[in-house]
XYZ file of C-alpha atoms in Angstrom:
269
model
C -194.607 37.746 37.776
C -195.917 39.345 40.977
C -198.683 41.069 38.989
C -199.924 37.686 37.745
C -199.836 36.340 41.300
C -201.912 39.297 42.476
C -204.513 38.648 39.780
C -204.769 35.038 40.966
C -205.686 36.139 44.497
C -209.349 36.151 45.469
C -211.174 37.118 48.629
C -211.157 33.447 49.633
C -207.357 33.233 49.411
C -206.691 36.687 50.867
C -205.085 36.900 54.318
C -203.438 39.559 56.476
C -200.046 38.781 54.986
C -200.624 38.564 51.219
C -203.048 41.500 51.300
C -199.920 43.697 51.417
C -198.999 42.447 47.938
C -202.141 43.786 46.258
C -203.137 47.288 45.226
C -206.385 49.244 45.242
C -207.457 48.022 41.791
C -206.983 44.410 42.932
C -209.312 45.037 45.869
C -212.048 46.390 43.615
C -211.574 43.409 41.244
C -212.037 40.965 44.123
C -215.086 42.787 45.424
C -216.630 42.819 41.959
C -216.218 39.046 41.732
C -217.791 38.680 45.182
C -220.976 40.297 43.861
C -221.603 37.067 41.940
C -220.824 34.681 44.816
C -223.432 34.232 47.559
C -220.939 32.591 49.919
C -218.586 35.564 49.641
C -221.419 37.990 50.336
C -222.310 36.154 53.525
C -218.734 36.435 54.786
C -218.083 39.969 53.575
C -217.447 41.313 57.088
C -214.543 38.877 57.543
C -213.002 39.784 54.188
C -213.468 43.477 54.867
C -211.546 43.144 58.144
C -208.645 41.539 56.251
C -208.632 44.338 53.676
C -208.724 46.989 56.407
C -205.546 45.567 57.947
C -203.617 46.987 54.960
C -205.942 49.590 53.441
C -207.803 52.672 54.594
C -211.428 52.395 53.514
C -214.017 55.163 53.596
C -217.576 54.968 52.377
C -218.376 57.790 49.978
C -221.673 59.099 51.338
C -221.882 62.161 49.099
C -221.560 60.870 45.549
C -220.664 64.048 43.719
C -217.785 64.740 41.276
C -216.229 67.341 43.562
C -216.289 64.881 46.489
C -214.668 62.144 44.396
C -211.916 64.558 43.314
C -211.131 65.347 46.958
C -210.683 61.651 47.717
C -208.501 61.181 44.641
C -206.364 64.156 45.663
C -205.669 62.325 48.928
C -204.480 59.239 47.023
C -207.691 57.196 47.242
C -209.168 55.087 44.449
C -212.957 55.335 44.283
C -215.340 52.721 42.858
C -218.717 51.137 43.435
C -218.784 47.902 45.414
C -221.320 45.519 46.869
C -220.187 45.705 50.453
C -223.236 44.961 52.563
C -226.816 43.725 52.643
C -228.073 47.201 51.768
C -226.709 46.909 48.246
C -224.071 48.785 46.313
C -222.091 51.609 47.850
C -219.033 53.591 46.798
C -215.768 53.024 48.571
C -212.645 55.136 48.655
C -209.665 52.794 49.145
C -205.989 53.608 49.758
C -203.055 51.338 50.625
C -201.667 52.213 54.054
C -198.185 53.701 53.695
C -195.311 52.261 55.719
C -193.627 55.443 56.884
C -192.507 54.805 60.475
C -191.002 51.858 62.309
C -194.269 51.582 64.235
C -195.999 50.776 60.913
C -193.938 47.581 60.602
C -195.684 44.315 61.495
C -195.017 40.593 61.142
C -197.641 40.619 58.359
C -196.055 43.324 56.203
C -192.324 43.029 56.949
C -191.799 40.438 54.195
C -193.596 42.596 51.668
C -191.165 45.519 51.605
C -187.696 45.765 50.079
C -184.445 46.330 51.946
C -184.253 49.775 50.334
C -187.713 50.595 51.711
C -186.690 49.368 55.171
C -183.612 51.623 55.126
C -185.834 54.541 54.112
C -188.165 53.852 57.056
C -185.276 53.486 59.493
C -183.631 56.667 58.243
C -186.838 58.582 58.835
C -187.092 57.345 62.428
C -183.518 56.993 63.568
C -181.105 59.159 65.479
C -179.870 56.838 68.202
C -179.023 53.819 66.034
C -180.207 50.214 66.125
C -180.381 50.179 69.905
C -182.867 53.052 69.849
C -185.472 50.616 68.518
C -187.601 48.624 70.929
C -186.927 44.896 71.163
C -190.325 44.156 69.572
C -189.529 46.295 66.507
C -186.077 44.684 66.211
C -187.707 41.233 66.257
C -190.183 42.211 63.534
C -187.400 43.560 61.313
C -185.206 40.494 61.871
C -188.162 38.315 60.917
C -187.813 39.524 57.328
C -184.238 40.783 57.080
C -180.700 39.815 57.939
C -179.366 42.707 60.017
C -175.721 43.469 60.800
C -174.350 46.545 62.541
C -170.904 47.953 63.180
C -169.528 51.151 64.700
C -166.254 52.519 63.351
C -164.377 55.796 63.094
C -165.683 57.707 60.082
C -162.364 57.509 58.244
C -162.247 53.693 58.608
C -165.795 52.738 57.648
C -165.224 52.877 53.886
C -161.722 51.433 53.985
C -161.005 49.395 50.852
C -161.550 45.702 51.409
C -163.328 46.287 54.705
C -166.681 45.218 56.036
C -168.636 47.988 54.294
C -167.354 47.019 50.854
C -167.953 43.337 51.561
C -171.559 43.789 52.710
C -172.429 45.977 49.725
C -170.989 43.315 47.406
C -173.236 40.754 49.114
C -176.315 42.826 48.273
C -176.934 44.548 51.599
C -178.508 48.001 51.811
C -176.856 50.269 54.375
C -177.810 53.160 56.628
C -175.055 55.277 58.153
C -175.689 57.130 61.407
C -173.170 59.750 62.463
C -171.999 59.682 66.076
C -169.477 62.448 66.272
C -166.272 61.211 64.686
C -167.660 57.664 64.637
C -170.342 56.148 62.400
C -172.767 53.333 63.074
C -173.611 51.357 59.935
C -176.757 49.215 59.783
C -176.774 46.645 56.971
C -180.033 45.028 55.826
C -180.752 42.267 53.333
C -184.010 40.435 52.670
C -184.092 36.904 54.023
C -184.898 34.200 51.458
C -188.400 32.853 51.850
C -188.474 29.315 53.199
C -190.576 26.772 51.357
C -192.852 24.096 52.747
C -191.576 20.540 52.266
C -194.161 17.828 51.842
C -193.821 14.082 51.314
C -196.042 11.703 49.403
C -196.000 7.905 49.255
C -196.319 5.889 46.100
C -198.226 2.632 45.827
C -195.269 0.711 47.307
C -195.011 2.989 50.317
C -191.898 4.819 49.105
C -191.776 8.480 50.060
C -190.721 11.284 47.732
C -189.922 14.788 48.949
C -192.067 17.391 47.269
C -191.251 21.093 47.526
C -194.152 23.393 46.781
C -194.156 27.164 46.312
C -195.948 28.135 49.485
C -194.131 30.231 52.064
C -194.003 29.040 55.633
C -196.523 30.816 57.851
C -195.226 33.425 60.261
C -195.912 31.267 63.274
C -193.730 28.491 61.836
C -190.620 30.655 61.894
C -188.553 31.002 65.038
C -187.191 34.490 65.654
C -183.597 34.518 66.862
C -182.071 37.763 68.057
C -178.321 37.573 67.450
C -177.588 41.207 68.194
C -174.958 41.776 70.885
C -176.754 43.965 73.362
C -175.038 46.460 75.665
C -175.887 46.862 79.338
C -178.409 49.642 79.997
C -175.919 51.671 81.993
C -173.355 51.546 79.186
C -174.759 54.562 77.353
C -173.106 56.147 74.334
C -170.128 58.333 75.099
C -167.835 59.359 72.254
C -164.867 59.545 74.620
C -165.365 55.864 75.473
C -165.388 54.734 71.828
C -161.862 53.362 71.613
C -160.353 50.394 69.884
C -161.424 48.241 72.831
C -165.070 49.263 72.481
C -165.230 48.661 68.732
C -167.679 45.904 67.982
C -169.626 44.340 65.137
C -172.624 42.035 65.091
C -171.509 39.921 62.158
C -169.173 36.977 62.220
C -165.923 37.271 60.291
C -163.406 34.589 59.449
C -160.406 34.397 61.845
C -157.956 35.827 59.291
C -160.186 38.849 58.635
C -160.621 39.481 62.343
C -156.871 39.222 62.897
C -156.269 41.704 60.092
C -158.810 44.164 61.485
C -157.320 43.910 64.988
C -153.788 44.430 63.674
C -154.802 47.482 61.682
C -156.484 49.087 64.702
C -153.475 48.585 66.957
C -151.120 50.114 64.420
C -153.059 53.371 64.179
C -152.766 56.274 66.588
C -155.625 57.270 68.862
C -158.591 58.640 66.974
């Protein structure tokens, strides 16, 4: 389904968000079509800037087989394109990898899976969710529902507990060890919101029409629901007691009562 959507994209419909959905071959297909469209040629600089927001592009100035092989060994796709007024050139194109949290943007955050997000976080973590800057947290929460909890290691996977519940709801999880305690970060992709339009019939009656377009990034309000800790309240394993246990997700009153009762009944950790 996504492959068909990618084939439907053209340079005219490409933007800095949906460009993350296409691959190198799609880029060359679009550029090939542009060779037959005078209007596209005139605006090629604009389209190239959009492509460069998600792809590394290098002009192949030495067109030899050994040079092409070097580009391909680095993960580039190489093909001839009509990229400027000077005529055809060869481009080496490669999708930019999302490897670090600093690679995440409002444009690409909705184009990666929860599993990919966990992989990126795992590669950059160490201090937990709070180790991320507020701007990175906002970007992530723009595309994902995030919940965190810190529990003693022997309680995190307790049957019927939060961990089991979140996994059943489809969340991916990253566990970060903090001595005898573990911080768990749960992530799940947010559903994409649809535009709602209305149209009037000949009598002036309005019907609600839902189309398949996603709401633009600027139409979505970012709400940070994470319970922040004061700056001076730094991590100290000795201070992690029942009283300091916290979670960022809302539970029903009965579940919270059960959790509180279980913690009181246990000895000190």
